[in-house]
mmCIF file of C-alpha atoms in Angstrom:
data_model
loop_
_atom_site.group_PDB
_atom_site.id
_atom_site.type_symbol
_atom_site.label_atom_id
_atom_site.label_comp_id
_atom_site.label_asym_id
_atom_site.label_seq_id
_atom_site.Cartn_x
_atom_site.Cartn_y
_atom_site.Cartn_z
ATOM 1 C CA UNK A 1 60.650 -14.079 -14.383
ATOM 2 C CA UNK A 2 58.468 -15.698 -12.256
ATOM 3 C CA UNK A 3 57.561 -14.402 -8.872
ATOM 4 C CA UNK A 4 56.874 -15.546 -5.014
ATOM 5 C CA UNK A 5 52.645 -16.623 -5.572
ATOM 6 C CA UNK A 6 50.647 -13.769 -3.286
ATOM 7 C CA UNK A 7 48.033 -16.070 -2.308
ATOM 8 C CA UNK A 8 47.410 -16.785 1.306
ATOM 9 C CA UNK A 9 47.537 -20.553 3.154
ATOM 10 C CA UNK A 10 44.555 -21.599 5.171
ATOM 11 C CA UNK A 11 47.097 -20.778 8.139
ATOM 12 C CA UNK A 12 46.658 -17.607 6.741
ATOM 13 C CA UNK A 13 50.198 -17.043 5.488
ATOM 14 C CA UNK A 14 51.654 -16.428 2.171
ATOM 15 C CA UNK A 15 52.006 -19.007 0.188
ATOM 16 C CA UNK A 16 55.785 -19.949 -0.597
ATOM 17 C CA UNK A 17 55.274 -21.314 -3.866
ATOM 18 C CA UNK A 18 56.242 -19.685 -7.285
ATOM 19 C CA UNK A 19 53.567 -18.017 -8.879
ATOM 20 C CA UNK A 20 52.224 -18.904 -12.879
ATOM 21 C CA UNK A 21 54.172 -17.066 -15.448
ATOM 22 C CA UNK A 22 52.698 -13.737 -15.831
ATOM 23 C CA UNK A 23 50.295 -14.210 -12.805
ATOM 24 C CA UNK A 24 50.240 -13.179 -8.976
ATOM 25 C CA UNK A 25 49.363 -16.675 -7.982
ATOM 26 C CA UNK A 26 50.420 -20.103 -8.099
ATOM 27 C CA UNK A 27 47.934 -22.733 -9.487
ATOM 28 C CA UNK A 28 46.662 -23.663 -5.903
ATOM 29 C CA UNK A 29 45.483 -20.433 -5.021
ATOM 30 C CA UNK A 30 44.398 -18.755 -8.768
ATOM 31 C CA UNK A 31 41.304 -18.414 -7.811
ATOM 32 C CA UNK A 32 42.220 -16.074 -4.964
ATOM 33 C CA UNK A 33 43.127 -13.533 -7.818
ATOM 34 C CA UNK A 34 39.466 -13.754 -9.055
ATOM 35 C CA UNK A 35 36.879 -11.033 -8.439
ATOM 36 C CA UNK A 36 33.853 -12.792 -6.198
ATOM 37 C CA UNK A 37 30.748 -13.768 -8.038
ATOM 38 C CA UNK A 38 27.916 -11.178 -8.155
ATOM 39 C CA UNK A 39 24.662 -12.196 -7.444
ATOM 40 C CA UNK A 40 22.384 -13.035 -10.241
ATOM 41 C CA UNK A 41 18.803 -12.797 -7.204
ATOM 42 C CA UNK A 42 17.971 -9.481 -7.287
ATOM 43 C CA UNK A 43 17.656 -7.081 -4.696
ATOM 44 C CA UNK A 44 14.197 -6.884 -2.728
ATOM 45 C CA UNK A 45 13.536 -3.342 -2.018
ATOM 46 C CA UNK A 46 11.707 -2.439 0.975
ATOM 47 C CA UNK A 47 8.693 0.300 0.892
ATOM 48 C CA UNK A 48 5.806 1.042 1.869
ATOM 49 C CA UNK A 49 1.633 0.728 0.172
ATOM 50 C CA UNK A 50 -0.521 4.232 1.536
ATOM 51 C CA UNK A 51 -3.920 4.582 0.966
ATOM 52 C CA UNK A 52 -5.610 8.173 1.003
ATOM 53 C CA UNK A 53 -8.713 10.635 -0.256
ATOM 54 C CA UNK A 54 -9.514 13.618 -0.193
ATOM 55 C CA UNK A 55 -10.267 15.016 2.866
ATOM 56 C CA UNK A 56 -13.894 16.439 1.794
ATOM 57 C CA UNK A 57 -14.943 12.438 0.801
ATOM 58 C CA UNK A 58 -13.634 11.521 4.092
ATOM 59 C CA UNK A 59 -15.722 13.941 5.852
ATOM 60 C CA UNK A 60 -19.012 12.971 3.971
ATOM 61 C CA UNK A 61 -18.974 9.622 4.954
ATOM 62 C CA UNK A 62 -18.427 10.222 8.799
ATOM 63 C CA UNK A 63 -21.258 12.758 8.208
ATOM 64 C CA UNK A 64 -23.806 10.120 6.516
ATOM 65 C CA UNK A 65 -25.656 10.693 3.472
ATOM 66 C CA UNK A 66 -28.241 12.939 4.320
ATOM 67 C CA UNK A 67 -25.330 15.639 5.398
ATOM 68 C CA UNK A 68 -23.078 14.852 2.568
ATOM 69 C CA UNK A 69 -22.193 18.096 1.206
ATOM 70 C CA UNK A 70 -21.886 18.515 -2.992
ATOM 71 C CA UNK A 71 -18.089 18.791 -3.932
ATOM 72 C CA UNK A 72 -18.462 20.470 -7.488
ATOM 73 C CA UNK A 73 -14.859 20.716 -7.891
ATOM 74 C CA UNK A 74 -14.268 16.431 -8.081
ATOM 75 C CA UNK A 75 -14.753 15.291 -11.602
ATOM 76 C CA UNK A 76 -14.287 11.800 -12.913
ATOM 77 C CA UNK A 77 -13.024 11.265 -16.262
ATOM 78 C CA UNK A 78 -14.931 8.037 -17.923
ATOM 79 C CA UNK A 79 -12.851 8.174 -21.037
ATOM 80 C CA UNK A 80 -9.978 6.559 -19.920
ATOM 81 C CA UNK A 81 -11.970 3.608 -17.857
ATOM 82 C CA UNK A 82 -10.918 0.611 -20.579
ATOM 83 C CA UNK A 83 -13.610 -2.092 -20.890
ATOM 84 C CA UNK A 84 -13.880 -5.027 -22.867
ATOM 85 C CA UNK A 85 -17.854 -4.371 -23.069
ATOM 86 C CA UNK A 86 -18.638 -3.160 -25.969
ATOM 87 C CA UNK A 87 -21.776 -2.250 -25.347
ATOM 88 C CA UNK A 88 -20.733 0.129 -22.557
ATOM 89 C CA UNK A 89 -17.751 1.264 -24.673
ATOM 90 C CA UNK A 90 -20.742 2.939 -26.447
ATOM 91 C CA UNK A 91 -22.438 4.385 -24.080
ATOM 92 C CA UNK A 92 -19.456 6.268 -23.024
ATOM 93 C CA UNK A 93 -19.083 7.601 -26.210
ATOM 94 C CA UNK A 94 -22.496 8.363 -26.354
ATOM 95 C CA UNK A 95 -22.408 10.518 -23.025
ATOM 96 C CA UNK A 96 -20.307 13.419 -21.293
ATOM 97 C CA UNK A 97 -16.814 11.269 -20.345
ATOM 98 C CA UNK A 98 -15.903 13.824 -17.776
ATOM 99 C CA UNK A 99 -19.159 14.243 -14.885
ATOM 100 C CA UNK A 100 -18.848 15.993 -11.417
ATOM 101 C CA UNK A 101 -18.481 13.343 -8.800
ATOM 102 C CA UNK A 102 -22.214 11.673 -7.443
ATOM 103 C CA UNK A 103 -22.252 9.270 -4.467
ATOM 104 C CA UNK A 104 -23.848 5.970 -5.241
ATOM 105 C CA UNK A 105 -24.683 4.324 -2.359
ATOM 106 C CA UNK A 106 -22.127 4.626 0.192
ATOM 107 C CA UNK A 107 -19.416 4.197 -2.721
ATOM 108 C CA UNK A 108 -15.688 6.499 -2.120
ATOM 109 C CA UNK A 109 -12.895 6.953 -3.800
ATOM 110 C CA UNK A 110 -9.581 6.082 -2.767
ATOM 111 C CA UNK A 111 -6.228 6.343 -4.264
ATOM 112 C CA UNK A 112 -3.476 3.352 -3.498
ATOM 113 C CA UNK A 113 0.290 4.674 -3.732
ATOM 114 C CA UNK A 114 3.777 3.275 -2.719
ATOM 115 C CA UNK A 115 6.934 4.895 -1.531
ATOM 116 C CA UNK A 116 10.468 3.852 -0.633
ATOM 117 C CA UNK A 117 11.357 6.599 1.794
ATOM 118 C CA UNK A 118 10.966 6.145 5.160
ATOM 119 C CA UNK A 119 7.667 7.804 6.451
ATOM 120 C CA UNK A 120 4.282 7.822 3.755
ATOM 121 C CA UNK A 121 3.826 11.459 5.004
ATOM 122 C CA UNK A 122 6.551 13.235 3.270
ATOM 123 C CA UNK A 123 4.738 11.622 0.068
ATOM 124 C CA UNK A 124 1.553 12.540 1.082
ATOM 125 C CA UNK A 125 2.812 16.041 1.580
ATOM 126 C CA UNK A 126 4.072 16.495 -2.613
ATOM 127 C CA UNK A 127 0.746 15.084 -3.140
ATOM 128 C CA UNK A 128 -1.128 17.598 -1.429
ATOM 129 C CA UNK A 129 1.098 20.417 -2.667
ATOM 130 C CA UNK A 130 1.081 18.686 -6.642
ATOM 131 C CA UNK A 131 -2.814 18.725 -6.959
ATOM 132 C CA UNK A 132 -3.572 21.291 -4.612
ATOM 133 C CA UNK A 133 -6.579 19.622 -2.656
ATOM 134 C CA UNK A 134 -6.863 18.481 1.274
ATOM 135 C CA UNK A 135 -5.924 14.372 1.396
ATOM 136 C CA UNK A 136 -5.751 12.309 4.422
ATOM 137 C CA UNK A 137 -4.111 9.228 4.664
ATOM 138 C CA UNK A 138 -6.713 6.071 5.143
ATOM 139 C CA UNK A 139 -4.940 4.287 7.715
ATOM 140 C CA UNK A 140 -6.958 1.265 9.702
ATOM 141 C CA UNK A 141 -8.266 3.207 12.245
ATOM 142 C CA UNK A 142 -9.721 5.706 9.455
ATOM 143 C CA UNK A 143 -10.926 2.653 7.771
ATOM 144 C CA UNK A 144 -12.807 1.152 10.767
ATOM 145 C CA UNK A 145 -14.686 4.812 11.294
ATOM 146 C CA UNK A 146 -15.809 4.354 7.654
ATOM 147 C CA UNK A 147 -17.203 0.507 7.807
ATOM 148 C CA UNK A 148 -18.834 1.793 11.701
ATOM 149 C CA UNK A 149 -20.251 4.766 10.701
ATOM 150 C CA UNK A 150 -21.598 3.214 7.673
ATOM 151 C CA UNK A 151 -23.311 0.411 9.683
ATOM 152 C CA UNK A 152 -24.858 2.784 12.210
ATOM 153 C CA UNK A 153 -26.962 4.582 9.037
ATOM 154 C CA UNK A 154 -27.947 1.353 7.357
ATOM 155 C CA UNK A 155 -28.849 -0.475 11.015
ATOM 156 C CA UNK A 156 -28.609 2.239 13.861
ATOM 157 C CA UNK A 157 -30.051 -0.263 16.423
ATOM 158 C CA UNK A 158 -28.197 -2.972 15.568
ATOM 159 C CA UNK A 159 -25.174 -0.970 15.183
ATOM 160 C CA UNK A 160 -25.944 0.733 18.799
ATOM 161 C CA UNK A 161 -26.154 -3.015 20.504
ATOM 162 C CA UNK A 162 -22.942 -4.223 18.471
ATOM 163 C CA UNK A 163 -21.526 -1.248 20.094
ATOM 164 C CA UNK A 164 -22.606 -1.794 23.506
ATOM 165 C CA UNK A 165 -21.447 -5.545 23.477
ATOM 166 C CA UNK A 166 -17.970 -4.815 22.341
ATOM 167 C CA UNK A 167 -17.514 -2.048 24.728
ATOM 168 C CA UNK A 168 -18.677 -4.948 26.917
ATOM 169 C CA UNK A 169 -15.668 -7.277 26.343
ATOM 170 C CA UNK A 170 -13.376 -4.455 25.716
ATOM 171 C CA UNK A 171 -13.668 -4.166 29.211
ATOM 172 C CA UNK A 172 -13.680 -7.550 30.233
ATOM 173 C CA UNK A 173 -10.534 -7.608 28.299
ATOM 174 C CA UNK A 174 -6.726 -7.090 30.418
ATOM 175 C CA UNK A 175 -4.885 -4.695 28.888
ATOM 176 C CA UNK A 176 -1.051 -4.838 27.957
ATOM 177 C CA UNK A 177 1.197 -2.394 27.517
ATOM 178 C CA UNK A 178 2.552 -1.572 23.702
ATOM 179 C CA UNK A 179 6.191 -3.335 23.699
ATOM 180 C CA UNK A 180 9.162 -0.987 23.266
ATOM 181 C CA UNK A 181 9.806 0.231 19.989
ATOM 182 C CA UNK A 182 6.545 -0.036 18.324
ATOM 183 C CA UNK A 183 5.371 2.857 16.846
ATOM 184 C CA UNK A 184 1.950 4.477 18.025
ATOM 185 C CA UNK A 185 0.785 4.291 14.076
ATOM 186 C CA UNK A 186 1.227 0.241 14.272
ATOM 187 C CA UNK A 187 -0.300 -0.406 17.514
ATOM 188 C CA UNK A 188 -3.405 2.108 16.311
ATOM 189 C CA UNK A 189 -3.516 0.011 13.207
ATOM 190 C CA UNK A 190 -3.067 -3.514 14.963
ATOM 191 C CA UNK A 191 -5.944 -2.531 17.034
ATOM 192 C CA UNK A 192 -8.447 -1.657 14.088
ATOM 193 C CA UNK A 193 -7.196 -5.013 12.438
ATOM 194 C CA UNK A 194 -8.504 -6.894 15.321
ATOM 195 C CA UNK A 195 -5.193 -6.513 17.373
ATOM 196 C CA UNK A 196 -3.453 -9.069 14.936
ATOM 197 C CA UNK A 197 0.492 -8.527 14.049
ATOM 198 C CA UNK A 198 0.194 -6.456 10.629
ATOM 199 C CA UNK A 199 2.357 -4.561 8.322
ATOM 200 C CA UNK A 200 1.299 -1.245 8.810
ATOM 201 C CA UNK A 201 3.940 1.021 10.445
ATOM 202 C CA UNK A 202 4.892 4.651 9.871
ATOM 203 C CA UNK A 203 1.396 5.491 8.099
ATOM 204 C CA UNK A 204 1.640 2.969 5.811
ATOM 205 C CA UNK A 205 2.298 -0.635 5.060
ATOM 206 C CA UNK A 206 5.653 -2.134 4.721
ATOM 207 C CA UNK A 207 6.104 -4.612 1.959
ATOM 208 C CA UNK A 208 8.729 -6.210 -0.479
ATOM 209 C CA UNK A 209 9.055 -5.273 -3.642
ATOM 210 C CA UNK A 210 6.394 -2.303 -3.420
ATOM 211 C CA UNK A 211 5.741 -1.560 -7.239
ATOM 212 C CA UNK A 212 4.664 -5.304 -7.863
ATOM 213 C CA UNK A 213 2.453 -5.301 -4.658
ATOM 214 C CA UNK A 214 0.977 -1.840 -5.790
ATOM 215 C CA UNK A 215 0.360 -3.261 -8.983
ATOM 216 C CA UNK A 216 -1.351 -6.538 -7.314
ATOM 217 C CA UNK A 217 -3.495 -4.438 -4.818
ATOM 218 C CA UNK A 218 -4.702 -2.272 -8.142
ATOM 219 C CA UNK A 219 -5.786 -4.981 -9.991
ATOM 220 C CA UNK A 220 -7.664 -7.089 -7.317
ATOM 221 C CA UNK A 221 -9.639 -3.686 -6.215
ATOM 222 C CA UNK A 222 -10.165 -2.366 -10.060
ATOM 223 C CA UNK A 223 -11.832 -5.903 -10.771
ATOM 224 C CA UNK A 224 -13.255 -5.877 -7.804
ATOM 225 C CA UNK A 225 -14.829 -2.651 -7.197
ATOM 226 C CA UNK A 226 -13.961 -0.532 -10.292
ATOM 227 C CA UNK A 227 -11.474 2.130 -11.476
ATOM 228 C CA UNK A 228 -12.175 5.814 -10.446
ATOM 229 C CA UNK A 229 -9.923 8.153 -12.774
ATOM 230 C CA UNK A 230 -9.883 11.835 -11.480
ATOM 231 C CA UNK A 231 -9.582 14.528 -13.961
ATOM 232 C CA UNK A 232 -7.138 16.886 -11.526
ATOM 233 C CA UNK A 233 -7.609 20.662 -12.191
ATOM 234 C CA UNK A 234 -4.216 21.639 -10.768
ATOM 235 C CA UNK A 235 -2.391 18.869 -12.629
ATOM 236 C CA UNK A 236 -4.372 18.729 -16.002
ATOM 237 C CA UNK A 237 -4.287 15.633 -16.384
ATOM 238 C CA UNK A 238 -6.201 12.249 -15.296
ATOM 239 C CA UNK A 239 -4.550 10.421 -12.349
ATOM 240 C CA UNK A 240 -5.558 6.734 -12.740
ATOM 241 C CA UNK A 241 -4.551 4.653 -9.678
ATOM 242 C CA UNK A 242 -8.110 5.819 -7.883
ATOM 243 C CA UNK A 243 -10.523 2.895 -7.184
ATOM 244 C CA UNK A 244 -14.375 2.971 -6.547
ATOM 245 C CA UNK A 245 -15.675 1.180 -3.043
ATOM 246 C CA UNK A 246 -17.568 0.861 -0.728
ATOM 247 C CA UNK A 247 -16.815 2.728 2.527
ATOM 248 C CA UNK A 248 -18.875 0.013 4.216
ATOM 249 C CA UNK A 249 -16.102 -2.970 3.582
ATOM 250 C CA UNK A 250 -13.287 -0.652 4.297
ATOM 251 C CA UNK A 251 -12.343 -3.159 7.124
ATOM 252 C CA UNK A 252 -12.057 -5.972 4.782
ATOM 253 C CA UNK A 253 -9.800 -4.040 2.191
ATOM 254 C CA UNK A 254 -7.667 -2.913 4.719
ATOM 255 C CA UNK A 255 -7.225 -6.757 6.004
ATOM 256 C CA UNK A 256 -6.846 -7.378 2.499
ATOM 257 C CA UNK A 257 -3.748 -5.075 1.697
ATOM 258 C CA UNK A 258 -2.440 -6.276 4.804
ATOM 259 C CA UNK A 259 -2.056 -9.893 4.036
ATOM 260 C CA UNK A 260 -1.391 -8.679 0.479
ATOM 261 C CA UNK A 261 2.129 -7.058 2.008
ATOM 262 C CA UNK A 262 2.751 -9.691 4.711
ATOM 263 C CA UNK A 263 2.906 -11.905 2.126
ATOM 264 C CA UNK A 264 5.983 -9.993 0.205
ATOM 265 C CA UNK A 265 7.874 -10.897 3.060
ATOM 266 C CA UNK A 266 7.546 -14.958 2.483
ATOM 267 C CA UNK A 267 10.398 -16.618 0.430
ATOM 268 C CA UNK A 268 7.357 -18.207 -2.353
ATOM 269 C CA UNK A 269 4.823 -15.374 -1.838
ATOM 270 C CA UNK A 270 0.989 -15.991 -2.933
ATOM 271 C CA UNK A 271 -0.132 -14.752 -6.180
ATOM 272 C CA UNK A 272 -3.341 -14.801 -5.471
ATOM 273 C CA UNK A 273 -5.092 -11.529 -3.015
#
């Protein structure tokens, strides 16, 4: 027997018609009885890209190089570096694959990591607690004290004038207030950026779709700079996401992450870092 059709009228009342046999609705409004389409784009997850080091590589660079102290506890592991050379695939062989840690340079190690929760620090924390060693998060500002205080020991006079000038025009400069609702951690990091709109927010920097940024940001700095695999005592085992730079151009791989994430957030993002 067939029934009254269920579907609703675009004057949003039932619909007087007799409904198909063995169906709820008539033929005008059968599609009413049909779930709505899922979509096939999927979802872009927000998070956020951290950069940190250990806290006793932080301090040796503020301190210069003729005060850096040893840290005989920070071995690299060589053996699981991959190279196409053969020639240095040899070599490696050839020689101890796990060595204690020696500056070259003003070269540091820094680790790149990406979370979904909602502040970097709670990550940072099961970090500290997992390999049982002091990290700080590298966050613009930390980044600018590296490229400065790098500068000052390769050019102290120069560095000392560059100083004096932008203290200059600093206060030359009218200052605005930080608009409500932004975080002290993004105007901080604005402000070592050159006081450009960034990502960073929350100790970190907020992307799209963090494990394919992460992944991006690891492979422009490994072919850029080099990989810098830490044998971890407490974990035994070899964390691998650790890169080799230099502390002078932290400034310009901070910019670089930056734009890396800003660009997540555009409908045709750039492949390219």
């Amino acid at each position: 027997m067939r029934t009254q059709c269920t579907g609703t009228t675009l004057k949003k009342s039932q619909c007087k018609l007799l409904a198909i046999e063995g169906e709820k609705y008539c033929r005008y409004h059968i599609e009413q009885g049909k779930p709505p389409p899922t979509s096939t784009k999927p979802q872009q997850e927000l998070g956020f890209i951290y950069i940190y080091t250990y806290v006793s590589l932080h301090e040796n660079v503020i301190a210069g190089r003729k005060q850096r102290k040893e840290i005989s506890w920070l071995v690299t592991d060589e053996s699981k570096i991959d190279s196409n050379d053969k020639k240095q695939a040899l070599i490696a062989q050839d020689n101890d694959q796990f060595n204690p840690w020696k500056y070259k340079g003003d070269e540091v190690l820094i680790k790149i990591g990406m979370t979904r929760r909602k502040d970097v620090t709670t990550r940072i924390n099961e970090w500290t607690k997992q390999c049982k060693r002091d990290i700080i998060l590298v966050t613009p500002t930390i980044a600018h004290q590296w490229t400065k205080s790098t500068k000052k020991i390769n050019n102290p006079k120069t560095s000392n004038l560059l100083d004096s000038l932008l203290n200059r025009i600093k206060n030359l400069t009218i200052s605005t207030s930080t608009p409500t609702g932004t975080s002290s951690s993004t105007s901080n990091g604005a402000a070592a950026l050159g006081g450009v709109a960034t990502c960073f927010s929350e100790n970190g920097f907020r992307c799209k779709n963090p494990d394919h940024v992460e992944q991006k940001i690891h492979q422009w700095l490994w072919k850029e700079y080099g990989k810098g695999n830490i044998l971890c005592e407490a974990c035994q085992k070899t964390h691998r996401e650790w890169a080799k730079v230099p502390a002078g151009q932290m400034d310009y791989i901070v910019q670089t992450i930056d734009r890396v994430c800003s660009n997540s957030f555009r409908p045709d993002p750039l492949e390219k870092v």
